Short mmCIF file of C-alpha atoms and ligand atoms in Angstrom, two decimals:
data_model
loop_
_atom_site.label_atom_id
_atom_site.label_comp_id
_atom_site.label_asym_id
_atom_site.label_seq_id
_atom_site.Cartn_x
_atom_site.Cartn_y
_atom_site.Cartn_z
CA MET W 230 110.11 24.92 127.45
CA SER W 231 109.18 22.02 125.18
CA VAL W 232 107.69 22.71 121.78
CA LEU W 233 104.37 21.31 122.95
CA ASN W 234 104.24 23.41 126.10
CA GLU W 235 105.24 26.53 124.23
CA PHE W 236 102.50 26.01 121.67
CA THR W 237 99.75 25.20 124.17
CA ASP W 238 100.85 27.93 126.56
CA LYS W 239 100.65 30.56 123.85
CA PHE W 240 97.10 29.51 122.99
CA LEU W 241 95.97 29.50 126.61
CA ARG W 242 97.54 32.88 127.39
CA SER W 243 95.82 34.53 124.45
CA ALA W 244 92.51 32.94 125.51
CA GLN W 245 93.03 34.41 128.97
CA GLU W 246 93.67 37.86 127.54
CA ALA W 247 90.55 37.64 125.38
CA HIS W 248 88.42 36.43 128.32
CA THR W 249 87.64 33.25 126.40
CA TYR W 250 89.58 30.83 128.61
CA ARG W 251 87.37 27.91 129.55
CA THR W 252 87.21 26.03 132.81
CA MET W 253 84.73 23.45 133.99
CA ARG W 254 82.34 23.88 136.84
CA HIS W 255 82.30 20.90 139.16
CA ILE W 256 78.70 19.97 139.95
CA CYS W 257 78.35 17.38 142.68
CA THR W 258 74.63 16.53 142.44
CA PRO W 259 72.50 15.09 139.59
CA GLU W 260 71.15 17.34 136.82
CA ALA W 261 67.85 18.81 138.09
CA SER W 262 66.25 22.22 138.59
CA HIS W 263 68.64 22.82 141.50
CA VAL W 264 72.23 21.58 141.68
CA GLU W 265 75.18 22.00 144.01
CA ILE W 266 78.44 23.45 142.74
CA ALA W 267 81.56 22.14 144.46
CA ASN W 268 84.14 24.56 145.78
CA GLU W 269 87.14 22.27 145.93
CA SER W 270 89.53 24.68 147.65
CA GLN W 271 87.11 25.23 150.54
CA ASN W 272 85.71 21.72 150.45
CA THR W 273 82.16 23.13 150.37
CA ALA W 274 79.24 23.11 147.94
CA ARG W 275 76.79 25.83 146.95
CA LYS W 276 73.20 25.10 146.00
CA VAL W 277 71.97 27.07 142.97
CA LEU W 278 68.88 27.36 140.81
CA LEU W 279 69.89 25.84 137.46
CA LEU W 280 68.90 27.98 134.47
CA ALA W 281 71.46 26.38 132.22
CA SER W 282 70.37 22.83 131.51
CA ASN W 283 69.51 21.10 128.27
CA SER W 284 67.44 18.66 130.32
CA TYR W 285 64.40 20.82 129.59
CA LEU W 286 61.85 18.32 130.85
CA ASP W 287 63.97 17.51 133.91
CA LEU W 288 63.99 13.79 133.08
CA CYS W 289 67.63 13.03 134.02
CA ASN W 290 66.71 12.75 137.67
CA GLU W 291 63.09 11.56 137.45
CA PRO W 292 62.71 8.83 140.12
CA GLU W 293 60.70 6.27 138.11
CA LEU W 294 62.97 6.71 135.07
CA LYS W 295 66.14 6.33 137.15
CA GLN W 296 64.72 3.14 138.62
CA ALA W 297 63.89 1.79 135.14
CA ALA W 298 67.40 2.68 133.92
CA ALA W 299 68.95 0.88 136.88
CA GLU W 300 66.91 -2.21 136.06
CA ALA W 301 68.08 -1.97 132.45
CA VAL W 302 71.71 -2.09 133.62
CA LEU W 303 70.93 -5.18 135.70
CA LYS W 304 69.29 -6.83 132.70
CA TRP W 305 71.67 -5.76 129.93
CA GLY W 306 74.98 -5.12 131.68
CA THR W 307 77.27 -2.13 131.45
CA GLY W 308 78.35 -2.12 127.81
CA SER W 309 77.30 -3.32 124.36
CA GLY W 310 80.56 -5.09 123.55
CA GLY W 311 80.65 -4.32 119.85
CA ALA W 312 79.66 -2.11 116.95
CA ARG W 313 76.04 -2.19 115.80
CA LEU W 314 77.09 -4.15 112.70
CA THR W 315 79.05 -6.78 114.67
CA THR W 316 77.66 -7.87 118.06
CA GLY W 317 76.51 -4.59 119.63
CA ASN W 318 72.96 -4.50 118.30
CA LYS W 319 70.71 -5.65 121.14
CA THR W 320 66.94 -5.69 121.63
CA PRO W 321 66.87 -2.21 123.30
CA HIS W 322 68.55 -0.65 120.23
CA GLU W 323 65.93 -2.19 117.95
CA GLU W 324 63.09 -1.06 120.21
CA LEU W 325 64.49 2.44 120.65
CA GLU W 326 64.73 2.96 116.89
CA LYS W 327 61.16 1.75 116.35
CA GLU W 328 59.98 4.05 119.11
CA LEU W 329 61.87 7.05 117.66
CA ALA W 330 60.28 6.51 114.25
CA ASN W 331 56.90 6.17 115.93
CA PHE W 332 57.43 9.28 118.09
CA LYS W 333 58.47 11.38 115.10
CA GLY W 334 55.96 9.82 112.72
CA THR W 335 58.48 8.59 110.16
CA GLU W 336 59.14 5.20 108.57
CA ALA W 337 62.41 4.46 110.31
CA ALA W 338 65.17 5.69 112.62
CA ILE W 339 68.87 5.12 113.27
CA THR W 340 70.74 5.95 116.48
CA PHE W 341 74.32 7.15 116.91
CA GLY W 342 76.57 7.49 119.96
CA THR W 343 75.85 11.23 120.21
CA GLY W 344 74.09 13.97 118.26
CA TYR W 345 77.51 15.23 117.25
CA MET W 346 78.29 11.86 115.68
CA ALA W 347 74.88 11.80 114.00
CA ASN W 348 75.57 15.11 112.25
CA VAL W 349 79.13 14.32 111.27
CA GLY W 350 78.19 10.87 109.96
CA THR W 351 74.97 11.83 108.20
CA ILE W 352 76.19 14.91 106.35
CA SER W 353 79.40 13.22 105.20
CA ALA W 354 77.42 10.16 104.05
CA LEU W 355 74.91 12.23 102.07
CA CYS W 356 77.35 14.64 100.43
CA GLY W 357 80.71 14.33 98.75
CA LYS W 358 83.05 16.67 96.96
CA ASN W 359 80.82 17.12 93.92
CA ASP W 360 77.81 18.10 96.01
CA ILE W 361 76.61 21.42 97.35
CA ILE W 362 75.49 22.31 100.87
CA PHE W 363 73.62 25.45 101.94
CA SER W 364 74.16 26.13 105.63
CA ASP W 365 72.69 28.75 107.99
CA GLU W 366 75.49 30.90 109.40
CA LEU W 367 74.47 30.07 112.99
CA ASN W 368 74.34 26.29 112.57
CA HIS W 369 75.73 24.12 115.36
CA ALA W 370 79.42 23.16 115.32
CA SER W 371 78.58 19.51 114.67
CA ILE W 372 76.81 20.48 111.43
CA ILE W 373 79.80 22.58 110.40
CA ASP W 374 82.18 19.71 111.14
CA GLY W 375 79.99 17.33 109.13
CA ILE W 376 80.13 19.72 106.18
CA ARG W 377 83.91 20.00 106.43
CA LEU W 378 84.27 16.24 106.55
CA SER W 379 82.02 15.83 103.48
CA LYS W 380 84.31 18.06 101.37
CA ALA W 381 81.19 19.35 99.63
CA ARG W 382 81.11 22.91 98.40
CA CYS W 383 79.42 24.95 101.12
CA TYR W 384 77.45 28.19 100.75
CA VAL W 385 76.69 29.89 104.05
CA TYR W 386 73.51 31.98 104.07
CA LYS W 387 72.57 34.74 106.49
CA HIS W 388 70.87 33.57 109.62
CA ASN W 389 67.27 32.55 108.94
CA ASP W 390 67.26 34.79 105.87
CA MET W 391 65.26 32.98 103.18
CA ALA W 392 66.02 35.61 100.53
CA ASP W 393 69.72 35.13 101.16
CA LEU W 394 69.30 31.35 100.94
CA GLN W 395 67.69 31.81 97.51
CA ARG W 396 70.56 34.14 96.57
CA ALA W 397 73.08 31.46 97.59
CA ILE W 398 71.20 28.83 95.56
CA ASN W 399 71.23 31.11 92.51
CA ASP W 400 74.97 31.75 92.94
CA ALA W 401 75.62 28.04 93.17
CA LYS W 402 73.57 27.35 90.03
CA MET W 403 75.54 29.96 88.10
CA GLU W 404 78.85 28.50 89.19
CA GLN W 405 77.67 25.00 88.32
CA ALA W 406 76.59 26.14 84.86
CA LYS W 407 80.02 27.67 84.26
CA LYS W 408 81.74 24.45 85.30
CA SER W 409 79.35 22.04 83.62
CA SER W 410 81.30 22.04 80.35
CA ASP W 411 84.24 20.23 81.93
CA ILE W 412 82.30 17.81 84.15
CA ASP W 413 82.62 14.12 83.38
CA GLU W 414 79.21 13.17 82.00
CA HIS W 415 79.47 9.69 83.53
CA ALA W 416 79.86 11.10 87.04
CA GLU W 417 76.88 10.80 89.39
CA PRO W 418 74.68 13.88 89.24
CA ALA W 419 75.57 16.26 92.05
CA HIS W 420 72.93 16.93 94.66
CA SER W 421 72.25 19.83 96.95
CA LEU W 422 71.39 19.87 100.64
CA ILE W 423 70.00 22.67 102.79
CA VAL W 424 70.87 22.10 106.43
CA THR W 425 69.74 24.05 109.49
CA ASP W 426 69.21 23.92 113.23
CA ALA W 427 65.49 23.73 114.05
CA VAL W 428 66.05 25.83 117.19
CA PHE W 429 69.28 27.82 117.12
CA SER W 430 71.27 26.83 120.14
CA MET W 431 72.64 30.23 121.15
CA ASP W 432 69.72 32.45 120.05
CA GLY W 433 66.74 30.23 120.76
CA ASP W 434 64.91 31.25 117.58
CA LEU W 435 63.29 28.84 115.12
CA ALA W 436 64.05 27.89 111.55
CA ASN W 437 61.29 28.75 109.08
CA LEU W 438 60.43 25.17 108.18
CA PRO W 439 57.46 25.90 105.85
CA GLU W 440 59.52 28.37 103.80
CA LEU W 441 62.59 26.10 103.79
CA GLN W 442 60.44 23.29 102.41
CA LYS W 443 59.13 25.50 99.63
CA ILE W 444 62.62 26.64 98.68
CA ALA W 445 64.05 23.12 98.87
CA HIS W 446 61.24 21.78 96.70
CA ALA W 447 61.44 24.57 94.11
CA ASN W 448 65.21 24.18 93.75
CA ASP W 449 65.59 20.38 93.94
CA CYS W 450 67.45 20.50 97.23
CA LEU W 451 67.27 17.99 100.06
CA LEU W 452 66.33 19.50 103.42
CA MET W 453 67.90 18.42 106.71
CA ILE W 454 66.95 19.85 110.10
CA ASP W 455 68.64 19.33 113.44
CA GLU W 456 66.00 19.05 116.18
CA ALA W 457 68.43 18.89 119.12
CA HIS W 458 66.65 21.71 120.97
CA SER W 459 63.13 21.23 119.63
CA THR W 460 62.39 17.57 120.35
CA GLY W 461 60.39 17.42 123.59
CA VAL W 462 60.15 21.22 123.54
CA LEU W 463 58.09 22.40 120.54
CA GLY W 464 54.58 21.38 119.58
CA LYS W 465 51.68 20.44 121.87
CA THR W 466 53.14 16.98 122.45
CA GLY W 467 56.84 17.81 122.02
CA ARG W 468 57.20 16.24 118.57
CA GLY W 469 59.26 19.20 117.39
CA LEU W 470 59.34 21.88 114.74
CA ALA W 471 56.81 20.42 112.27
CA GLU W 472 54.26 19.94 115.04
CA HIS W 473 54.87 23.51 116.19
CA PHE W 474 53.92 24.89 112.76
CA ASN W 475 51.03 22.47 112.32
CA ASP W 476 49.63 23.59 115.70
CA MET W 477 49.62 27.14 114.36
CA GLY W 478 47.65 26.05 111.32
CA ILE W 479 50.62 26.19 108.97
CA PRO W 480 50.80 22.85 107.15
CA CYS W 481 54.25 21.40 107.30
CA ASP W 482 55.85 18.06 106.43
CA HIS W 483 58.91 16.43 107.85
CA ALA W 484 62.20 17.45 106.33
CA ASP W 485 63.87 14.77 104.16
CA VAL W 486 66.36 14.21 106.98
CA THR W 487 65.51 14.94 110.62
CA LEU W 488 68.24 14.66 113.18
CA GLY W 489 68.05 14.86 116.94
CA THR W 490 69.70 14.00 120.20
CA LEU W 491 68.68 11.88 123.17
CA SER W 492 70.89 13.99 125.46
CA LYS W 493 68.72 17.07 125.85
CA SER W 494 65.00 16.93 126.65
CA VAL W 495 65.08 13.11 126.60
CA GLY W 496 67.63 13.19 129.41
CA CYS W 497 69.88 10.34 128.21
CA GLU W 498 72.69 10.06 125.66
CA GLY W 499 72.84 9.37 121.94
CA GLY W 500 71.93 10.93 118.61
CA PHE W 501 69.40 9.88 115.98
CA VAL W 502 68.17 10.42 112.47
CA VAL W 503 64.60 9.72 111.37
CA GLY W 504 63.24 9.59 107.84
CA SER W 505 62.37 7.13 105.08
CA ARG W 506 63.32 3.46 105.38
CA GLN W 507 65.61 3.91 102.40
CA LEU W 508 67.49 6.82 104.01
CA ILE W 509 68.00 4.89 107.25
CA GLU W 510 69.27 1.78 105.42
CA PHE W 511 71.64 4.01 103.48
CA LEU W 512 73.03 5.57 106.68
CA LYS W 513 73.50 2.13 108.27
CA ASN W 514 75.63 1.24 105.27
CA LYS W 515 77.47 4.49 104.74
CA ALA W 516 77.75 6.69 107.86
CA ARG W 517 81.23 6.12 109.25
CA SER W 518 80.37 7.45 112.72
CA PHE W 519 77.71 4.72 112.87
CA ILE W 520 79.81 1.90 111.47
CA PHE W 521 83.20 2.36 113.10
CA THR W 522 82.23 2.80 116.72
CA THR W 523 80.83 0.72 119.55
CA ALA W 524 77.06 0.70 119.93
CA MET W 525 75.69 2.75 122.82
CA SER W 526 75.21 0.59 125.88
CA PRO W 527 71.96 -1.37 125.67
CA ALA W 528 70.96 -0.02 129.09
CA MET W 529 71.26 3.52 127.76
CA ALA W 530 69.17 2.57 124.71
CA GLN W 531 66.55 1.12 127.06
CA ALA W 532 66.64 4.27 129.23
CA ALA W 533 66.17 6.48 126.16
CA TYR W 534 63.24 4.30 125.10
CA ASN W 535 61.67 4.61 128.56
CA ASN W 536 62.17 8.38 128.66
CA LEU W 537 60.64 8.84 125.20
CA LYS W 538 57.62 6.81 126.30
CA PHE W 539 57.40 9.06 129.38
CA ILE W 540 57.25 12.14 127.14
CA GLU W 541 54.50 10.51 125.07
CA GLN W 542 52.51 9.71 128.17
CA HIS W 543 53.09 13.10 129.83
CA PRO W 544 52.35 15.87 127.35
CA GLU W 545 51.56 18.03 130.40
CA ARG W 546 55.31 18.05 131.15
CA VAL W 547 55.96 19.61 127.73
CA GLN W 548 53.15 22.12 128.32
CA SER W 549 54.62 23.12 131.72
CA LEU W 550 57.87 23.87 129.96
CA GLN W 551 56.12 26.02 127.36
CA GLU W 552 54.19 27.91 130.06
CA ASN W 553 57.39 28.49 132.02
CA VAL W 554 59.13 29.90 128.94
CA LYS W 555 56.29 32.39 128.35
CA PHE W 556 56.22 33.33 132.04
CA PHE W 557 59.98 33.90 132.22
CA CYS W 558 60.04 36.06 129.06
CA LYS W 559 57.20 38.20 130.41
CA ALA W 560 59.08 38.57 133.69
CA LEU W 561 62.21 39.69 131.81
CA VAL W 562 60.22 42.27 129.87
CA LYS W 563 58.62 43.54 133.10
CA ALA W 564 62.06 43.79 134.67
CA GLY W 565 63.12 46.01 131.77
CA LEU W 566 65.14 43.37 129.94
CA VAL W 567 64.01 42.27 126.53
CA PRO W 568 65.55 39.04 125.34
CA ALA W 569 67.63 39.18 122.18
CA GLY W 570 65.77 40.21 119.04
CA SER W 571 62.93 42.04 120.77
CA GLN W 572 60.29 40.02 118.91
CA LEU W 573 61.41 37.02 120.98
CA ALA W 574 59.65 38.14 124.12
CA GLU W 575 56.26 37.85 122.43
CA THR W 576 56.81 34.82 120.28
CA GLN W 577 59.43 32.87 122.21
CA SER W 578 58.73 29.16 121.84
CA SER W 579 62.01 27.45 122.54
CA ALA W 580 63.42 26.96 126.03
CA ILE W 581 66.60 28.94 125.25
CA VAL W 582 66.35 32.59 126.28
CA PRO W 583 69.44 34.67 125.48
CA ILE W 584 70.09 38.02 127.14
CA VAL W 585 72.72 39.64 124.94
CA ILE W 586 75.26 41.83 126.74
CA GLY W 587 77.99 42.20 124.11
CA ASP W 588 81.23 42.56 126.03
CA GLU W 589 82.87 39.23 127.01
CA ALA W 590 84.15 40.45 130.38
CA ALA W 591 80.82 42.08 131.32
CA ALA W 592 78.94 38.87 130.52
CA LEU W 593 81.34 36.90 132.72
CA THR W 594 80.91 39.36 135.60
CA ALA W 595 77.11 39.23 135.32
CA SER W 596 77.15 35.43 135.37
CA ALA W 597 79.49 35.39 138.40
CA ASN W 598 77.27 37.88 140.25
CA LEU W 599 74.21 35.76 139.57
CA GLN W 600 75.99 32.71 140.88
CA GLU W 601 76.72 34.67 144.08
CA ARG W 602 72.97 35.09 144.38
CA GLY W 603 72.38 31.40 143.92
CA ILE W 604 71.43 31.34 140.22
CA LEU W 605 73.43 29.54 137.56
CA ILE W 606 73.14 31.17 134.12
CA PRO W 607 76.25 30.78 131.98
CA ALA W 608 77.96 33.51 130.01
CA ILE W 609 78.33 32.40 126.39
CA ARG W 610 81.29 33.96 124.58
CA TYR W 611 83.40 33.79 121.47
CA PRO W 612 84.02 31.34 119.79
CA THR W 613 80.60 29.84 120.62
CA VAL W 614 79.03 33.15 119.52
CA ALA W 615 80.58 35.96 117.47
CA LYS W 616 83.00 38.38 119.15
CA GLY W 617 81.16 41.19 120.94
CA GLN W 618 77.95 39.11 121.11
CA ALA W 619 78.56 37.65 124.56
CA ARG W 620 75.38 36.85 126.40
CA LEU W 621 73.70 35.28 129.37
CA ARG W 622 71.94 32.21 128.08
CA ALA W 623 69.08 31.07 130.26
CA SER W 624 67.48 27.67 129.65
CA ILE W 625 64.15 26.91 131.18
CA MET W 626 63.00 23.61 132.67
CA ALA W 627 59.48 22.23 133.03
CA THR W 628 59.94 21.92 136.79
CA HIS W 629 61.03 25.49 137.56
CA THR W 630 58.36 27.23 139.66
CA GLN W 631 57.01 30.64 138.67
CA GLU W 632 58.38 31.99 141.93
CA GLU W 633 61.87 30.80 141.00
CA LEU W 634 61.60 32.24 137.50
CA LEU W 635 60.35 35.60 138.74
CA HIS W 636 63.16 35.77 141.28
CA ALA W 637 65.71 34.93 138.57
CA ALA W 638 64.39 37.64 136.22
CA THR W 639 64.58 40.22 139.03
CA CYS W 640 68.14 39.21 139.90
CA ILE W 641 69.26 39.39 136.25
CA ALA W 642 67.88 42.91 135.98
CA GLU W 643 69.62 43.96 139.21
CA VAL W 644 72.95 42.45 138.21
CA LEU W 645 72.88 44.09 134.79
CA THR W 646 71.96 47.54 136.07
CA THR W 647 74.65 47.52 138.79
CA ASN W 648 77.18 46.35 136.17
CA HIS W 649 76.81 49.38 133.96
C1 PLP F 1037 73.71 19.64 121.38
C2 PLP F 1037 73.57 19.70 119.91
C3 PLP F 1037 74.09 18.68 119.10
C4 PLP F 1037 74.92 17.58 119.66
O1 PLP F 1037 74.20 16.64 120.36
P1 PLP F 1037 74.96 15.73 121.43
O2 PLP F 1037 74.06 14.58 121.62
O3 PLP F 1037 75.13 16.57 122.65
O4 PLP F 1037 76.27 15.36 120.82
C5 PLP F 1037 73.84 18.75 117.75
N1 PLP F 1037 73.16 19.77 117.20
C6 PLP F 1037 72.67 20.78 117.95
C7 PLP F 1037 71.92 21.88 117.29
C8 PLP F 1037 72.88 20.78 119.32
O5 PLP F 1037 72.42 21.79 120.06
#
């Protein structure tokens, strides 16, 4: 066996033994509340209810938006032909960024190829090896990779634990004070960044934005939040985490840096950062994942612009999603299943509803049994979540009917009780 095959084979065999081997489902219809899964060996397809999509508002397959996207391809062609800083920057990019700033209520916006690239580029542009980053232990992989790339010193705090964040800040200050004697006094002053998911992608819970702002302010830290799963989901009009708290009467500003993706509720592709004009100009000049890559296709930028406008004009779509989430959680409770962290059932706001099972193999079996019954809910396992924390992760869409959600909750309960 070649060295390469030996090395890759060993990895794959141990993944198989640990029940963490990954394969891709082949879906042969567009992303919508129902999809068909191809069975290649039998040359058939199976229609399932999709409780697994990030397209929370079901915009990927919305007829008028598909038509507008098709027209954008006819107008702007298939590709952008260059980086944003060379020839790639077309009218749709300019309009999309204005619209993003407008939607989020900030001065300016910058788009990236993906949300992953936005995190990697933004964190490594803002922080270098003399800086300090405080990171929630459940932050998304793209945040973690951005931190690694920045080479900043990173302190991980316990999930959503504001006392532990303060503890980490105090630890960092003490270490800095010890080192300060041998720091070059001409060096730029180090800065500190707190970074967190707004909605945690595997648990569906929310970051405590008001408290984070207080702590950031009191300790001279910048605050960055990743709104991948909250844009289009939280707040009466889908503006995200700050709107969610403001709706509850808890005053809340934007974080210094707000990041998001166009690939989830917006139903397109691309990442973005919104904030002050100064911040955005800085990122255009410094973020390597913005500079050294081809601009997203102008048709995609136009589609994202159209879909954002659709969200603005259809707040009832966001409200349907929120009602569906509440309905589904109640149905789970009635069926005897309380979603992870029992407080979730009452206060669940995000569209991600985890049902923690623990054992990797049991989670896989439950997911397979549900698929047999025509419901697609993935099993999430290590390394996406910690070992022994495997779970079914249901994601709700605005277009699911209550009948479908009730049926799904009943099936989940049945599958889990017959499993044990
Ligand atoms: C999905 C996700 C991203 C990445 O966004 P893409 O556009 O899919 O690359 C970043 N952060 C969080 C929290 C996410 O859930």
